[in-house]
Amino acid sequence: MVITSLPPERTVRAAPWHQRLIPAGRADHTGPDWVDFAIAAACFAAFTVPVLITGNGIGSRTAITLFGLAAVLPLVVRRRWPVAVAIAVAVVLCAAALAGVRFTPWVSNTGPAFAVAVLTLADRRSRRESLLVTGLGLVAIAITAQFGLSWHPDQDQDFVQLFIAIPAWLAGDALRTRREYRRDIAVQQQLRAVDSERRIRAEERLRVSRDVHDLISHTLSMVAVRAGVARLLLDEQPDEARRALSAIEDASRSGLTELRQVLAQLREPGQREEPGEPGLTEINGLVDDLRQSVAIVDYRVIGQPRDYPALLETTAYRIVQEALTNIVKHSRATHAELEIRHTPTELTITVTDDGPAAPPTGNASTGSGLGLIGMRERVSLFGGHFDSGPRPQGGFAVTATFPVDNDPHA
């Protein structure tokens, strides 16, 4: 035994915190656009420009302008680098407190810049990461406010940024949670669609395999029986032998045509359509084929045929085909009967023969039972009833009953 050593599984580690401030691999390439520029311009126009006009700020006009621009300009790239933007706005607020510059009309430079940065951070990054960055920013602002109060006792300082950051973070986290929920729903719907398609394809393969089994079994059985007839009559009745060989040719061509139609169902969508599958009207051909193999075949239709769904008609055809094929392959019957009964609520198919009640033990011609299992599965797909077995008076009987819906397109 040869044991191959596999390389250890590689563990994906997160990049260090300082490399994620402006992450190239995780950057959100949405923006900046006119909305980002509009938000930054609105914050500057609403909270710094009035100070410059009225002169109510603290510090030189140049310092007020520079600090006001420094606080809002990072908002332009807030969606692309939310962590870096939140840190940059916090740094500007800390620097203004230490420098004693008030670039908004209120204490501690109260304004929307930090709230917008925190909201975007909570919306664009994980809850843990946004809480960590927001908490560090608030701690830094609180500490520098204390130093600013000591260095500039003529100026007031407060911790109003905390009450601005909390609702902003909650709003951003709610937006992120809602977006992730919608994304998870979309992924689940996609997975369900894939599973549904896979299940449909599996059921289609099973149905096609049953069709192939019925078709091949029927065609080869007819060919085998007629070839035996041709061999026995070749010397004494050459005309009958030629007719049997001609029937073999017709059966082979018909079988190949039906096989191509069945296998065409496995092709991808969008390809050329093939002729429709056989239905109840094609049962006459099956009966004609069987009449050349056994002595007598009685075929009768009771009731008025309806406009059945195409799949139901094909299923009925395949069951008749399999039942008649079993008569040729496994029975020494000289008489067979086929009855199709139409009622307002049911479609019933009955196939009987007068062969031996039970096949001889060890007979090589006895089947594996897969044909009967396939017929039972076909009927169960429509919620019908299937019964098969020897008859008390001799022979074998197959009965399939399909419930009929009042809607022909159901």
Coordinates of C-alpha atoms in Angstrom, one line a residue:
M1 CA 0.0 0.0 0.0
V2 CA 1.3 3.4 -1.0
I3 CA 0.6 6.3 1.3
T4 CA 0.8 9.7 -0.3
S5 CA 1.6 12.6 1.9
L6 CA -0.6 15.6 1.3
P7 CA 0.6 19.1 2.0
P8 CA -0.9 20.7 5.1
E9 CA -4.0 22.8 4.6
R10 CA -3.1 26.4 4.3
T11 CA -4.7 28.7 6.8
V12 CA -6.0 32.0 5.6
R13 CA -5.0 34.7 8.1
A14 CA -6.4 38.2 8.3
A15 CA -4.1 41.0 7.3
P16 CA -2.6 43.1 10.2
W17 CA -4.7 46.0 11.4
H18 CA -2.4 48.6 9.9
Q19 CA -2.6 47.1 6.5
R20 CA -6.4 47.2 6.6
L21 CA -6.7 50.9 7.0
I22 CA -6.5 51.3 3.2
P23 CA -7.0 47.7 2.1
A24 CA -6.3 47.1 -1.6
G25 CA -7.9 43.7 -1.6
R26 CA -11.0 44.6 0.4
A27 CA -11.6 48.0 -1.0
D28 CA -15.1 48.9 -2.0
H29 CA -14.8 50.2 -5.5
T30 CA -18.3 51.9 -5.3
G31 CA -17.7 55.6 -5.5
P32 CA -16.8 58.2 -5.0
D33 CA -19.7 59.8 -6.9
W34 CA -21.7 62.9 -6.8
V35 CA -23.5 61.8 -3.6
D36 CA -20.3 61.6 -1.7
F37 CA -19.1 65.0 -2.9
A38 CA -22.6 66.4 -2.1
I39 CA -22.5 65.0 1.5
A40 CA -19.0 66.5 2.1
A41 CA -20.0 69.8 0.6
A42 CA -23.2 70.0 2.6
C43 CA -21.4 69.3 5.8
F44 CA -18.8 72.1 5.1
A45 CA -21.5 74.5 3.9
A46 CA -23.9 73.9 6.8
F47 CA -21.4 73.9 9.7
T48 CA -18.1 75.7 8.7
V49 CA -19.2 78.3 6.3
P50 CA -21.6 80.0 8.8
V51 CA -18.7 80.2 11.3
L52 CA -16.5 81.9 8.6
I53 CA -19.3 84.3 7.8
T54 CA -20.4 85.2 11.3
G55 CA -17.0 84.9 13.0
N56 CA -18.3 82.8 15.8
G57 CA -15.6 80.3 15.6
I58 CA -12.4 80.0 17.7
G59 CA -9.1 80.4 15.8
S60 CA -8.0 82.1 12.7
R61 CA -10.1 82.0 9.5
T62 CA -7.3 79.9 7.9
A63 CA -7.3 77.4 10.7
I64 CA -11.1 77.1 10.8
T65 CA -11.1 76.6 7.0
L66 CA -8.4 74.0 7.0
F67 CA -9.9 72.0 9.9
G68 CA -13.4 72.2 8.4
L69 CA -12.1 70.9 5.1
A70 CA -10.0 68.2 6.8
A71 CA -13.1 66.9 8.6
V72 CA -15.3 66.6 5.6
L73 CA -13.0 65.8 2.7
P74 CA -12.4 62.2 3.9
L75 CA -16.2 61.6 3.5
V76 CA -15.7 61.6 -0.3
V77 CA -14.1 58.2 -0.1
R78 CA -16.1 56.9 2.9
R79 CA -17.5 53.9 1.0
R80 CA -14.2 52.8 -0.4
W81 CA -12.1 53.1 2.8
P82 CA -14.6 53.4 5.7
V83 CA -12.1 52.4 8.4
A84 CA -9.5 55.0 7.3
V85 CA -12.2 57.7 6.9
A86 CA -13.5 57.1 10.5
I87 CA -10.0 57.3 11.9
A88 CA -9.2 60.4 9.8
V89 CA -12.3 62.3 11.1
A90 CA -11.5 61.3 14.7
V91 CA -7.9 62.5 14.3
V92 CA -9.2 65.9 12.9
L93 CA -11.5 66.3 15.9
C94 CA -8.7 65.4 18.3
A95 CA -6.3 67.8 16.7
A96 CA -8.9 70.6 16.7
A97 CA -9.5 70.1 20.5
L98 CA -5.7 70.1 21.2
A99 CA -5.2 73.2 19.0
G100 CA -8.1 75.0 20.4
V101 CA -9.9 75.5 17.1
R102 CA -13.6 75.5 16.8
F103 CA -14.7 75.1 13.2
T104 CA -18.5 74.5 13.9
P105 CA -20.9 76.7 15.9
W106 CA -21.1 74.3 18.8
V107 CA -18.9 72.9 21.5
S108 CA -16.4 70.1 20.7
N109 CA -17.0 70.8 17.0
T110 CA -20.3 69.1 17.1
G111 CA -21.4 68.2 13.5
P112 CA -22.4 65.4 11.2
A113 CA -18.9 64.4 9.9
F114 CA -18.1 61.9 12.6
A115 CA -21.7 60.5 12.4
V116 CA -21.5 60.0 8.7
A117 CA -18.1 58.2 9.0
V118 CA -19.4 55.9 11.8
L119 CA -22.6 55.1 9.9
T120 CA -20.7 54.2 6.8
L121 CA -18.2 52.1 8.9
A122 CA -21.0 50.1 10.5
D123 CA -22.7 49.6 7.2
R124 CA -19.5 48.5 5.3
R125 CA -17.6 46.5 7.8
S126 CA -18.3 43.7 10.3
R127 CA -19.9 44.5 13.6
R128 CA -16.8 43.6 15.6
E129 CA -14.5 45.8 13.4
S130 CA -16.9 48.8 13.4
L131 CA -17.4 48.6 17.1
L132 CA -13.6 48.5 17.7
V133 CA -12.8 51.4 15.4
T134 CA -15.7 53.5 16.7
G135 CA -14.8 52.8 20.3
L136 CA -11.1 53.7 19.8
G137 CA -12.2 56.9 18.1
L138 CA -14.5 57.9 20.9
V139 CA -11.9 57.1 23.6
A140 CA -9.3 59.2 21.7
I141 CA -11.8 62.1 21.3
A142 CA -12.6 61.9 25.1
I143 CA -9.0 61.9 26.1
T144 CA -8.0 64.8 23.9
A145 CA -11.0 66.8 25.0
Q146 CA -9.7 66.6 28.6
F147 CA -6.3 67.8 27.4
G148 CA -7.9 70.5 25.4
L149 CA -9.9 71.7 28.4
S150 CA -6.7 71.9 30.4
W151 CA -4.7 73.6 27.7
H152 CA -7.5 76.0 26.8
P153 CA -9.5 76.8 29.9
D154 CA -11.4 79.5 28.2
Q155 CA -13.1 77.0 25.9
D156 CA -15.8 74.5 26.8
Q157 CA -15.5 70.8 25.9
D158 CA -18.0 68.0 26.2
F159 CA -18.5 64.4 25.1
V160 CA -21.3 65.0 22.7
Q161 CA -19.6 62.9 20.0
L162 CA -20.7 59.8 22.0
F163 CA -24.4 60.7 21.6
I164 CA -23.8 61.3 17.9
A165 CA -21.9 58.1 17.2
I166 CA -24.3 55.7 19.0
P167 CA -27.4 56.3 16.8
A168 CA -25.2 56.5 13.7
W169 CA -23.6 53.2 14.5
L170 CA -27.0 51.6 15.2
A171 CA -28.4 52.9 11.9
G172 CA -25.4 51.6 9.9
D173 CA -25.4 48.2 11.6
A174 CA -29.1 47.9 10.8
L175 CA -28.4 48.7 7.1
R176 CA -25.7 46.1 7.0
T177 CA -27.8 43.4 8.7
R178 CA -30.6 44.0 6.3
R179 CA -28.4 43.8 3.3
E180 CA -26.7 40.6 4.5
Y181 CA -30.2 39.1 5.2
R182 CA -31.3 39.9 1.7
R183 CA -28.1 38.5 0.3
D184 CA -28.5 35.3 2.3
I185 CA -32.1 35.0 1.1
A186 CA -30.9 35.4 -2.5
V187 CA -28.2 32.8 -2.0
Q188 CA -30.7 30.3 -0.5
Q189 CA -33.1 30.9 -3.3
Q190 CA -30.3 30.2 -5.8
L191 CA -29.3 27.1 -4.0
R192 CA -32.9 25.9 -3.9
A193 CA -33.2 26.6 -7.6
V194 CA -30.0 24.6 -8.3
D195 CA -31.3 21.7 -6.1
S196 CA -34.6 21.8 -7.9
E197 CA -33.0 21.7 -11.3
R198 CA -30.7 18.9 -10.2
R199 CA -33.7 16.9 -8.9
I200 CA -35.7 17.5 -12.1
R201 CA -32.7 16.4 -14.2
A202 CA -32.4 13.2 -12.1
E203 CA -36.1 12.5 -12.5
E204 CA -35.8 13.1 -16.2
R205 CA -32.8 10.7 -16.5
L206 CA -34.8 8.1 -14.6
R207 CA -37.8 8.6 -16.9
V208 CA -35.6 8.4 -20.0
S209 CA -33.9 5.3 -18.7
R210 CA -37.3 3.6 -18.3
D211 CA -38.3 4.6 -21.8
V212 CA -35.0 3.2 -23.2
H213 CA -35.6 0.0 -21.3
D214 CA -39.1 -0.4 -22.6
L215 CA -38.1 0.5 -26.1
I216 CA -35.1 -1.7 -26.4
S217 CA -36.8 -4.6 -24.7
H218 CA -39.8 -4.4 -27.0
T219 CA -37.8 -4.0 -30.2
L220 CA -35.3 -6.7 -29.5
S221 CA -38.0 -9.1 -28.4
M222 CA -39.9 -8.6 -31.6
V223 CA -36.7 -9.0 -33.6
A224 CA -35.8 -12.2 -31.8
V225 CA -39.2 -13.8 -32.3
R226 CA -39.4 -12.9 -36.0
A227 CA -35.8 -14.0 -36.6
G228 CA -36.7 -17.4 -35.1
V229 CA -39.8 -17.6 -37.4
A230 CA -37.6 -16.7 -40.4
R231 CA -35.1 -19.3 -39.5
L232 CA -37.7 -22.1 -39.2
L233 CA -39.5 -21.1 -42.4
L234 CA -36.5 -20.2 -44.6
D235 CA -36.3 -23.6 -46.4
E236 CA -40.0 -24.6 -46.5
Q237 CA -41.8 -21.3 -46.8
P238 CA -39.3 -18.7 -48.2
D239 CA -42.1 -16.1 -48.8
E240 CA -43.1 -16.2 -45.1
A241 CA -39.5 -16.0 -44.1
R242 CA -39.0 -12.9 -46.3
R243 CA -42.1 -11.3 -44.7
A244 CA -40.6 -12.0 -41.3
L245 CA -37.3 -10.5 -42.3
S246 CA -39.1 -7.4 -43.7
A247 CA -40.9 -7.1 -40.4
I248 CA -37.6 -7.3 -38.6
E249 CA -36.3 -4.4 -40.8
D250 CA -39.4 -2.3 -40.1
A251 CA -39.2 -3.0 -36.3
S252 CA -35.5 -2.1 -36.2
R253 CA -36.0 1.2 -38.1
S254 CA -39.0 2.1 -35.9
G255 CA -37.0 1.2 -32.8
L256 CA -34.1 3.4 -33.8
T257 CA -36.4 6.3 -34.6
E258 CA -38.0 6.1 -31.2
L259 CA -34.6 5.6 -29.5
R260 CA -33.4 8.8 -31.1
Q261 CA -36.5 10.7 -29.9
V262 CA -36.0 9.5 -26.4
L263 CA -32.3 10.3 -26.3
A264 CA -32.9 13.7 -27.8
Q265 CA -34.6 14.7 -24.5
L266 CA -31.1 14.6 -22.8
R267 CA -29.9 17.5 -24.9
E268 CA -29.5 21.0 -23.6
P269 CA -32.3 23.4 -24.1
G270 CA -32.4 25.6 -27.2
Q271 CA -31.6 22.8 -29.7
R272 CA -34.0 21.8 -32.5
E273 CA -37.1 20.0 -31.3
E274 CA -37.7 16.4 -32.2
P275 CA -41.1 14.8 -33.1
G276 CA -43.4 14.2 -30.2
E277 CA -43.3 11.0 -28.1
P278 CA -45.8 8.2 -28.8
G279 CA -49.2 8.3 -27.3
L280 CA -52.5 6.3 -27.3
T281 CA -52.9 6.6 -31.0
E282 CA -49.7 4.6 -31.6
I283 CA -50.9 1.6 -29.6
N284 CA -52.4 0.2 -32.8
G285 CA -48.9 -0.3 -34.1
L286 CA -47.9 -2.3 -31.0
V287 CA -50.9 -4.5 -31.4
D288 CA -50.2 -5.1 -35.1
D289 CA -46.6 -6.1 -34.2
L290 CA -47.8 -8.5 -31.5
R291 CA -50.3 -10.1 -33.8
Q292 CA -47.4 -11.4 -35.9
S293 CA -46.0 -13.2 -32.8
V294 CA -49.0 -14.8 -31.2
A295 CA -52.1 -16.3 -32.6
I296 CA -54.9 -13.9 -31.6
V297 CA -54.8 -10.4 -30.1
D298 CA -58.1 -8.7 -29.1
Y299 CA -57.8 -4.9 -28.8
R300 CA -60.8 -2.9 -27.6
V301 CA -61.4 0.7 -26.5
I302 CA -64.3 1.4 -24.1
G303 CA -65.5 4.9 -23.5
Q304 CA -64.8 8.2 -25.2
P305 CA -61.1 9.1 -25.4
R306 CA -60.2 12.5 -23.9
D307 CA -57.6 15.1 -24.4
Y308 CA -55.0 13.7 -21.9
P309 CA -51.7 15.4 -21.0
A310 CA -48.9 14.3 -23.3
L311 CA -46.9 12.7 -20.5
L312 CA -49.8 10.6 -19.4
E313 CA -50.4 9.3 -23.0
T314 CA -46.7 8.5 -23.3
T315 CA -46.7 6.7 -20.0
A316 CA -49.8 4.7 -21.0
Y317 CA -48.1 3.8 -24.3
R318 CA -44.9 2.6 -22.5
I319 CA -47.0 0.4 -20.1
V320 CA -48.8 -1.2 -23.0
Q321 CA -45.5 -1.7 -24.8
E322 CA -43.8 -3.3 -21.8
A323 CA -46.8 -5.6 -21.0
L324 CA -47.1 -6.8 -24.6
T325 CA -43.3 -7.3 -24.8
N326 CA -43.5 -9.5 -21.6
I327 CA -46.1 -11.6 -23.3
V328 CA -43.7 -12.3 -26.2
K329 CA -40.6 -12.8 -24.0
H330 CA -41.9 -14.7 -21.0
S331 CA -45.2 -16.3 -22.0
R332 CA -46.2 -19.2 -24.3
A333 CA -49.6 -17.5 -24.8
T334 CA -51.6 -18.0 -28.0
H335 CA -54.2 -15.3 -27.1
A336 CA -53.8 -11.9 -25.6
E337 CA -56.3 -9.2 -24.8
L338 CA -55.8 -5.4 -24.5
E339 CA -58.5 -3.2 -23.1
I340 CA -58.3 0.6 -22.7
R341 CA -61.2 2.0 -20.7
H342 CA -62.0 5.8 -20.6
T343 CA -64.2 7.1 -17.9
P344 CA -64.7 10.7 -16.7
T345 CA -62.4 10.1 -13.7
E346 CA -60.0 7.3 -14.7
L347 CA -58.0 5.8 -17.6
T348 CA -57.6 2.1 -17.2
I349 CA -55.3 -0.2 -19.1
T350 CA -55.7 -4.0 -18.9
V351 CA -53.5 -6.5 -20.6
T352 CA -54.1 -10.3 -20.2
D353 CA -52.9 -13.5 -21.8
D354 CA -53.7 -17.2 -21.7
G355 CA -50.1 -18.4 -21.0
P356 CA -49.1 -20.7 -18.1
A357 CA -50.2 -19.5 -14.7
A358 CA -46.5 -19.4 -13.5
P359 CA -43.3 -19.6 -15.6
P360 CA -41.4 -22.9 -15.3
T361 CA -38.7 -22.8 -12.6
G362 CA -35.3 -22.0 -14.0
N363 CA -36.7 -20.8 -17.3
A364 CA -34.0 -18.6 -18.9
S365 CA -36.7 -16.4 -20.4
T366 CA -38.0 -15.3 -17.2
G367 CA -37.3 -11.6 -16.5
S368 CA -35.7 -9.8 -13.7
G369 CA -38.9 -8.0 -12.7
L370 CA -37.5 -4.6 -13.6
G371 CA -40.1 -4.1 -16.2
L372 CA -43.0 -4.6 -13.7
I373 CA -41.1 -2.3 -11.2
G374 CA -40.8 0.3 -13.9
M375 CA -44.5 0.2 -14.8
R376 CA -45.4 0.5 -11.1
E377 CA -43.2 3.5 -10.7
R378 CA -44.6 5.1 -13.8
V379 CA -48.2 4.7 -12.5
S380 CA -47.3 6.0 -9.0
L381 CA -46.0 9.2 -10.5
F382 CA -49.6 10.0 -11.5
G383 CA -51.0 8.8 -8.2
G384 CA -52.6 5.8 -9.9
H385 CA -52.9 2.1 -9.0
F386 CA -50.9 -0.8 -10.6
D387 CA -51.6 -4.5 -10.2
S388 CA -50.0 -7.5 -11.9
G389 CA -49.9 -11.2 -11.4
P390 CA -51.1 -14.6 -12.5
R391 CA -54.9 -15.1 -13.1
P392 CA -56.8 -17.9 -11.4
Q393 CA -58.0 -19.2 -14.7
G394 CA -54.5 -19.1 -16.2
G395 CA -52.3 -16.6 -17.8
F396 CA -51.1 -13.3 -16.6
A397 CA -52.8 -9.9 -16.1
V398 CA -51.5 -6.3 -15.9
T399 CA -53.8 -3.5 -14.8
A400 CA -52.9 0.2 -14.6
T401 CA -55.3 2.8 -13.5
F402 CA -54.6 6.6 -13.9
P403 CA -56.8 9.2 -12.2
V404 CA -57.8 11.8 -14.7
D405 CA -57.9 15.5 -13.9
N406 CA -60.6 17.7 -15.3
D407 CA -58.0 20.1 -16.6
P408 CA -56.3 18.6 -19.6
H409 CA -53.2 20.7 -19.2
A410 CA -52.6 19.7 -15.5

